[in-house]
Coordinates of C-alpha atoms in Angstrom, one line a residue:
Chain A
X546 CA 13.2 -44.4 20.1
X547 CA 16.3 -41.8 18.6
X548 CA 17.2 -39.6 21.3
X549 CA 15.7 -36.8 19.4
X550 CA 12.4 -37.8 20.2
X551 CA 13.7 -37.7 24.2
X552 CA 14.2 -34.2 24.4
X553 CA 11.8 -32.9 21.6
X554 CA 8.7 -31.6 22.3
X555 CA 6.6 -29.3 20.4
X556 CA 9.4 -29.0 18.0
X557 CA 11.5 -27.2 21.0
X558 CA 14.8 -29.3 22.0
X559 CA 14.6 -28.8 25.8
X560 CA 17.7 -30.5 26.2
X561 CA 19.2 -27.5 24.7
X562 CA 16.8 -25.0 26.4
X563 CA 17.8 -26.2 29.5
X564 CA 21.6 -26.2 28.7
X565 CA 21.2 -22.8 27.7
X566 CA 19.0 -21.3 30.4
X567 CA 22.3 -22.9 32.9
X568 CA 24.7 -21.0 30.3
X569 CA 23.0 -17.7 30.4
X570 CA 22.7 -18.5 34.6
X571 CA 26.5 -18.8 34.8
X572 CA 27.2 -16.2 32.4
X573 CA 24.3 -13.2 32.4
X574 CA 26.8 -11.4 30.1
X575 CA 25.4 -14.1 27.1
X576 CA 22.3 -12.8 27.4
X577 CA 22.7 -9.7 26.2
X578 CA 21.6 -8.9 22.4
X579 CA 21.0 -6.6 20.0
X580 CA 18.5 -6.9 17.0
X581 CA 18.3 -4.9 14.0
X582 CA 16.2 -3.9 10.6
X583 CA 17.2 -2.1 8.2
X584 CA 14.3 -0.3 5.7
X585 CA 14.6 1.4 2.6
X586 CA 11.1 3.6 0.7
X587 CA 10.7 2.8 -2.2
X588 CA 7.8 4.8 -3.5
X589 CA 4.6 6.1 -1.9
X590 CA 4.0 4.4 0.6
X591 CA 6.0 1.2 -0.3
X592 CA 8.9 0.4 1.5
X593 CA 11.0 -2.7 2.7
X594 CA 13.1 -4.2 5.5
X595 CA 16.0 -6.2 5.6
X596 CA 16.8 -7.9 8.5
X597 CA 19.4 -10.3 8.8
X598 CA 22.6 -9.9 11.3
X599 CA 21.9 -9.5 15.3
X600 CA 24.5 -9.9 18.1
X601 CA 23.5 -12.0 21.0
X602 CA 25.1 -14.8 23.2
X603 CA 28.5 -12.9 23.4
X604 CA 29.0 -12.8 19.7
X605 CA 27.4 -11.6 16.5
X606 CA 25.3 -14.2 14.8
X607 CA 26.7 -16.4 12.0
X608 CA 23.9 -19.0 11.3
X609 CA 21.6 -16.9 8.8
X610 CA 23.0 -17.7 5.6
X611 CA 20.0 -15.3 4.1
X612 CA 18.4 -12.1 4.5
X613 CA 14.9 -11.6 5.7
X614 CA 13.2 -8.8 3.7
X615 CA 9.4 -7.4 4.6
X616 CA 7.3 -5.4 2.1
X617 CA 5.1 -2.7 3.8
X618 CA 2.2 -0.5 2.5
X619 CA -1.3 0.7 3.0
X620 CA -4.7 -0.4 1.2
X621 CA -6.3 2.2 -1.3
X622 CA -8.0 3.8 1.2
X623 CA -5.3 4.7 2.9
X624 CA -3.5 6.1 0.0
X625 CA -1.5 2.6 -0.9
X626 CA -1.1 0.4 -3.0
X627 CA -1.4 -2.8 -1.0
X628 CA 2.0 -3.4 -1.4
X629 CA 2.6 -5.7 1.8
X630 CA 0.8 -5.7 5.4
X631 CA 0.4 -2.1 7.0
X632 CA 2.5 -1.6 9.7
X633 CA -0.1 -1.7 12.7
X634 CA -1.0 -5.3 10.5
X635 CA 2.9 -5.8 11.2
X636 CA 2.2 -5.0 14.8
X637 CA -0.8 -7.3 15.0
X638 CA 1.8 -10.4 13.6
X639 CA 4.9 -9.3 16.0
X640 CA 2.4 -10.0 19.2
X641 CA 0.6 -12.8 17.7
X642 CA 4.0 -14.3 16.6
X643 CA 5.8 -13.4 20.0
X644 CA 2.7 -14.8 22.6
X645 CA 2.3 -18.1 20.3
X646 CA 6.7 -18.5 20.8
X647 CA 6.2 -18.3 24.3
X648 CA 3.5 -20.7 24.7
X649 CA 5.2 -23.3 22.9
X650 CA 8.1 -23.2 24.9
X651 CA 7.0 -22.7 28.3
X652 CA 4.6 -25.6 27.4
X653 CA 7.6 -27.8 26.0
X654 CA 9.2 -26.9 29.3
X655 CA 6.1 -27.8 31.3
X656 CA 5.8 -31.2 29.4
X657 CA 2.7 -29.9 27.8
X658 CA 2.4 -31.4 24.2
X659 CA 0.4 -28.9 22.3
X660 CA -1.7 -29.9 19.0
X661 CA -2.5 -26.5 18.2
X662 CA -2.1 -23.0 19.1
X663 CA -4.0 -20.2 16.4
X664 CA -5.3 -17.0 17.5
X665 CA -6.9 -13.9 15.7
X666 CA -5.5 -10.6 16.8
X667 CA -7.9 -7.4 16.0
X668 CA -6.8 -3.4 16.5
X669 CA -9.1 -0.5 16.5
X670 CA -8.1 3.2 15.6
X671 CA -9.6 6.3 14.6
X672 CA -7.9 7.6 11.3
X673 CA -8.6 11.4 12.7
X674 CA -5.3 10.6 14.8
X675 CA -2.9 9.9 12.7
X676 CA -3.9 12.1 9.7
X677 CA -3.4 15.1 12.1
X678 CA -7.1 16.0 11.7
X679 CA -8.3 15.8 15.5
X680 CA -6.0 15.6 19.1
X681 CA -8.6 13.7 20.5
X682 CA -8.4 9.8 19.1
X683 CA -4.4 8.5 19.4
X684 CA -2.3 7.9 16.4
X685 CA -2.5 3.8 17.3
X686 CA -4.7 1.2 18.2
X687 CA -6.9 2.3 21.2
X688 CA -6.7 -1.8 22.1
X689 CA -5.6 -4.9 20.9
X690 CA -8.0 -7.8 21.7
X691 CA -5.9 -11.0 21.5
X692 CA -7.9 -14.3 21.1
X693 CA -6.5 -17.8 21.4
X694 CA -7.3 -21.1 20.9
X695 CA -5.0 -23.7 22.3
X696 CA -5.4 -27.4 22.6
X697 CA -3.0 -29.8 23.7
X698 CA -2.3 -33.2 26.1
X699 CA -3.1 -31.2 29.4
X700 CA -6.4 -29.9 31.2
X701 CA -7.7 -26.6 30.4
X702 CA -6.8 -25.4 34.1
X703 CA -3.1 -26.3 33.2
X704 CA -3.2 -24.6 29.0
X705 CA -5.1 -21.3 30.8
X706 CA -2.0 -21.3 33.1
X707 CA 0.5 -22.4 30.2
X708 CA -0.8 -19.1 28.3
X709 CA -0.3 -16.8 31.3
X710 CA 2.7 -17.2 32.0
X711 CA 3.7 -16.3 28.1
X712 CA 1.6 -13.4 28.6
X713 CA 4.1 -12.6 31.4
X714 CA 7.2 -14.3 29.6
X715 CA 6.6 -12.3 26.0
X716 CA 9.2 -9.7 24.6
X717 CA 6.5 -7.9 22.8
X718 CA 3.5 -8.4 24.7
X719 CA 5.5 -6.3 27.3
X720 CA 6.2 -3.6 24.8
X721 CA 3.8 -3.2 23.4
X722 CA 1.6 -3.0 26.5
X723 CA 4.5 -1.2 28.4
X724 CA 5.7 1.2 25.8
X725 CA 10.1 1.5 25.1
X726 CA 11.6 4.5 25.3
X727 CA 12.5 5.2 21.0
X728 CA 15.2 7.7 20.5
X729 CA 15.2 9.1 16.2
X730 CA 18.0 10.6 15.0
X731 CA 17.8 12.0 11.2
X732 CA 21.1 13.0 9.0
X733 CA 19.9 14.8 5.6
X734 CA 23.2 14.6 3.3
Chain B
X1495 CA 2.0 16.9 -18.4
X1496 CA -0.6 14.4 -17.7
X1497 CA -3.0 14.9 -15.3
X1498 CA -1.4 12.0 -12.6
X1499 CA 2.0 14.2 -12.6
X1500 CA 0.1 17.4 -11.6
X1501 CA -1.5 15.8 -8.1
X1502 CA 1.3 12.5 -7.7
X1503 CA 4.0 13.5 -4.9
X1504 CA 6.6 11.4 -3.7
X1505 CA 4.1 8.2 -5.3
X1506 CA 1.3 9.4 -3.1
X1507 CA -2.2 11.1 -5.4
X1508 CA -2.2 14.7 -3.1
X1509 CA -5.7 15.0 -4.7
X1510 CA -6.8 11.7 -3.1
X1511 CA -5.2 12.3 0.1
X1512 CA -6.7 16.1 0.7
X1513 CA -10.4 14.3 -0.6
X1514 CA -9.7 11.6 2.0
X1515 CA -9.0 14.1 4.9
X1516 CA -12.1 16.5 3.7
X1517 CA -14.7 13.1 3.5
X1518 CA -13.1 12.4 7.0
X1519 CA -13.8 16.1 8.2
X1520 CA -17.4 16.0 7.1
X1521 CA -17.7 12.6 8.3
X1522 CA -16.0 11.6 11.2
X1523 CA -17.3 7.9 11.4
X1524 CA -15.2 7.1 8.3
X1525 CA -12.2 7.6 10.4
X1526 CA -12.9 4.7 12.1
X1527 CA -11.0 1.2 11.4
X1528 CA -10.2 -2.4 12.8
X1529 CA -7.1 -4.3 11.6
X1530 CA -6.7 -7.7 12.2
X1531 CA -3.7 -10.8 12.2
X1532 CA -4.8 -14.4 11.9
X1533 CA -1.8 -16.5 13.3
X1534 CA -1.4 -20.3 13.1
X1535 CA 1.3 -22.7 15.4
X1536 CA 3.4 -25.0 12.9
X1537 CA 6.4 -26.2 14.8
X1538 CA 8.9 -25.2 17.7
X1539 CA 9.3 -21.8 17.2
X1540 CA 7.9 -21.4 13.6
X1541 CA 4.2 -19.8 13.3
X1542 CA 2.2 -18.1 10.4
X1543 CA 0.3 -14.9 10.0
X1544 CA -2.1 -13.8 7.8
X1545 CA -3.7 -11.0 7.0
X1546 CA -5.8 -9.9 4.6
X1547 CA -9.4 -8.0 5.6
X1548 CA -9.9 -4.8 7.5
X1549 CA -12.9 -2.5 8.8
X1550 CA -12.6 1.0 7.2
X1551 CA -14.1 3.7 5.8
X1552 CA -17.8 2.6 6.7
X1553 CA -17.2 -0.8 5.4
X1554 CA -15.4 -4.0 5.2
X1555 CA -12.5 -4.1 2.6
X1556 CA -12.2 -5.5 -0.7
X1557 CA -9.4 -4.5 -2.4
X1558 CA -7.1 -7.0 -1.7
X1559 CA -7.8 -10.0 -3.9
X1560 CA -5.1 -12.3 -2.0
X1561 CA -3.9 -12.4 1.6
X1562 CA -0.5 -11.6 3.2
X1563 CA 1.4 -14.4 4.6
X1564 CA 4.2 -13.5 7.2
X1565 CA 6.5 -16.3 8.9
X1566 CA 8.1 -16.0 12.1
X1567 CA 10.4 -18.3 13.9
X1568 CA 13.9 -17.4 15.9
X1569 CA 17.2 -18.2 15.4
X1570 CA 19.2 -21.4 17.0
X1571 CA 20.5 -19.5 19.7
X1572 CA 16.7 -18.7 20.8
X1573 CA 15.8 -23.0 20.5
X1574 CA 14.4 -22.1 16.4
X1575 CA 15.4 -22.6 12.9
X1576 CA 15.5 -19.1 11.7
X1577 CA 12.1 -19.8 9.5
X1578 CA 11.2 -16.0 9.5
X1579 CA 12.4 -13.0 11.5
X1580 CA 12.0 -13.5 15.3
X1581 CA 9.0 -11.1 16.9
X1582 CA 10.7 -8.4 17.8
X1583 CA 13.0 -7.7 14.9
X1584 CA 9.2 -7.6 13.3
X1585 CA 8.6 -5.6 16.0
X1586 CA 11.5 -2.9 14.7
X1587 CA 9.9 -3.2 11.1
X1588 CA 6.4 -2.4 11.8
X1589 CA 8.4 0.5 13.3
X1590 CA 10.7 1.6 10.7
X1591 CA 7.6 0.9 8.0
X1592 CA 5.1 3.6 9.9
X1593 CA 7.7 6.0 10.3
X1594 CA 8.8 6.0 6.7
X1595 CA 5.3 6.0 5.4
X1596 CA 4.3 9.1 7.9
X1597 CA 7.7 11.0 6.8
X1598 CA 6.4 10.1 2.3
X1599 CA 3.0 11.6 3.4
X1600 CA 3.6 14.4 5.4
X1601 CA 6.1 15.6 2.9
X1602 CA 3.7 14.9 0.0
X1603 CA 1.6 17.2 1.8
X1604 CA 4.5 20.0 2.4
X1605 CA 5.2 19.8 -1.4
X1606 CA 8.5 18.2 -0.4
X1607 CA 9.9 16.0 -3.3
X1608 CA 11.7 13.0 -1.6
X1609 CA 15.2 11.3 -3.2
X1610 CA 15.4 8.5 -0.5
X1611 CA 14.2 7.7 2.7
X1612 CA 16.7 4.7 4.4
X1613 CA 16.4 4.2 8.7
X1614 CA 18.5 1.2 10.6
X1615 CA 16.9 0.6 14.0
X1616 CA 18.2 -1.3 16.8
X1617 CA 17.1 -2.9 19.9
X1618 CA 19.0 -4.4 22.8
X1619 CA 17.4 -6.9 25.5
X1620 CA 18.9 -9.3 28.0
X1621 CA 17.0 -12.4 27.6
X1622 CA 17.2 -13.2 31.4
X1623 CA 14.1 -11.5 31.2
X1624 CA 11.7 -13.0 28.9
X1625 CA 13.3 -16.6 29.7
X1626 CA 12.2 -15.5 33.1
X1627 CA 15.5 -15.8 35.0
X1628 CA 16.3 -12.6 36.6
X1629 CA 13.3 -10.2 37.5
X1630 CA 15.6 -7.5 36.9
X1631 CA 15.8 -7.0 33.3
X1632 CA 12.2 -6.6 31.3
X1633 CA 11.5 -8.6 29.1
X1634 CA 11.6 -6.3 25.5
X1635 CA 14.2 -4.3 24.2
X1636 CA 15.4 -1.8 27.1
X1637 CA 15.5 0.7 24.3
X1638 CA 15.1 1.7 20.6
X1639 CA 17.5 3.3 18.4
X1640 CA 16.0 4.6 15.0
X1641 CA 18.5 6.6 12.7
X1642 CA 17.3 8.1 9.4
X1643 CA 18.7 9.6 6.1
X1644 CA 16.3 11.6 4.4
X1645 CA 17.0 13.7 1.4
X1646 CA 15.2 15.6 -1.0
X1647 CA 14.9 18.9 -3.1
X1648 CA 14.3 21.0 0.9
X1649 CA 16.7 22.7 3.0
X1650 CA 17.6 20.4 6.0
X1651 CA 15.6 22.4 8.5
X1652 CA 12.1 21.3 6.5
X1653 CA 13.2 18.0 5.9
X1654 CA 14.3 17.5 9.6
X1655 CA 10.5 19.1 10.1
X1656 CA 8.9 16.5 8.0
X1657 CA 10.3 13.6 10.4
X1658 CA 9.5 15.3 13.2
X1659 CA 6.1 15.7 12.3
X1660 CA 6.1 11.7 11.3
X1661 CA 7.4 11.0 14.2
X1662 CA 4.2 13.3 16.0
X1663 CA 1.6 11.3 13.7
X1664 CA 3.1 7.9 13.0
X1665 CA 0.5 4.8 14.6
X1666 CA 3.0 2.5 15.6
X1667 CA 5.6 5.0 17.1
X1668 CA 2.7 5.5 19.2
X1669 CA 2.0 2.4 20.5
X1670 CA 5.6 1.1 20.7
X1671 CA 6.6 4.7 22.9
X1672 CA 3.2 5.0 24.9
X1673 CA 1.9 1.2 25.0
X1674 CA -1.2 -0.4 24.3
X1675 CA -3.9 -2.1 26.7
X1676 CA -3.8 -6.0 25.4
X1677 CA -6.7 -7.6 26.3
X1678 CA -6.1 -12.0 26.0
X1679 CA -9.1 -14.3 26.2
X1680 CA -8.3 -18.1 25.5
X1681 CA -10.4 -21.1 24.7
X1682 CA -9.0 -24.6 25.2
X1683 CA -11.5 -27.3 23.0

């Protein structure tokens, strides 16, 4: 056996997850960060983000050697031309993406090896909202109905309570369920 | 002048758009729509959306002949290897994305011809929150920052009306400012 296999499990080095949870204990100051995207239009309504740099652990981060960038738009119907995912799509992905993190690591730290986590995310809205026409239906999703499947080396009672405590644990989950104050500033020259 | 130039603003077919409102107007059950995010574990931190179909307009979509693929992951300092953007730096893009398309529309509609649209947004968290070490600190970003430069052939006063507006009708700035009820169900076979 290499020591990797020791401290790996489900692809999470807990070795290193518990060395850092000690670091950030010792030091709150580290766990402090800042995340960033930048977007530009580029015509109707396609536009794109760039997201690369993000200050965390008392320094800004040096280990992506390449951009991410994210193409956005809207179907036909919507006035698009399918250019990427819409953003409530995006929104969709950020949870789905976030909860499925969380599960994988608070079952790596719960010696849970997992075989599979998929889940299918759906959002319901009424259009009237957002195109202004009616004050009645909100501009976003009325709800989000999150379903998972997860499957892995521990008995449902123990997955069920793997998955709840993400649910508690998630960065986004508690966002977008929450709400975050958003301050906009514009400049026009 | 060919007809497209007469009714195109901005890359957005005013003709379509005020036809799409009036259809929604006369018929109100059009307005309705469900979005959806499949999402798949592959390892550690790394996971896959995709997303492709919708509900809208009275019927299921078919415009899009191939599906979206996103990857997410996190970087080293968060126990990943930086395979996609992290979820909440998606998050900040679903953001930035429905706020830029909202500001392209609503000017399309105010006869506003647009020059460029660019936003940087920003988030801080403290990670004690979501690793679940200090109650204290939630677990998303404590706040959002979104700065714009928008310019175009209106006095600054109309343009800074136009984001305002967005800002008033945009889906996801909804959600991420007011919240969202998340409903999770999970199956374990």
């Amino acid at each position: 056996m290499s020591p990797v296999t020791d401290t790996v499990r489900n692809g999470v080095d807990t070795d290193k997850m518990y060395a850092t949870l000690d670091l950030i204990k010792a030091q709150p100051e580290l766990a402090k960060f800042q995340f960033r995207a930048t977007n530009r239009w580029i015509d109707g309504a396609h536009n794109r983000s760039t997201i690369k740099g993000f200050y965390g652990a008392g320094a800004e981060d040096s280990t992506r050697s390449e951009e991410f960038q994210l193409d956005a738009g809207e179907p036909e119907i919507l006035l698009g031309g399918n250019t990427g995912p819409n953003p409530v799509e995006y929104l969709l992905h950020a949870l789905a993406a976030c909860l499925t993190i969380a599960i994988v690591y608070v079952a790596a730290a719960r010696k849970v090896e997992l075989t599979s986590v998929e889940s299918t995310l759906t959002g319901e809205l009424d259009a009237r909202g957002a195109f202004g026409l009616d004050d009645g239906p909100r501009n976003g999703f009325e709800r989000i109905g999150v379903s998972f499947r997860v499957t892995g080396d521990a008995p449902e009672e123990k997955l069920r309570e793997v998955v709840e405590r993400a649910r508690e644990r998630s960065a986004v989950y508690d966002m977008v369920t929450n709400g975050v104050p958003v301050a906009v500033e514009v400049t026009t020259d």
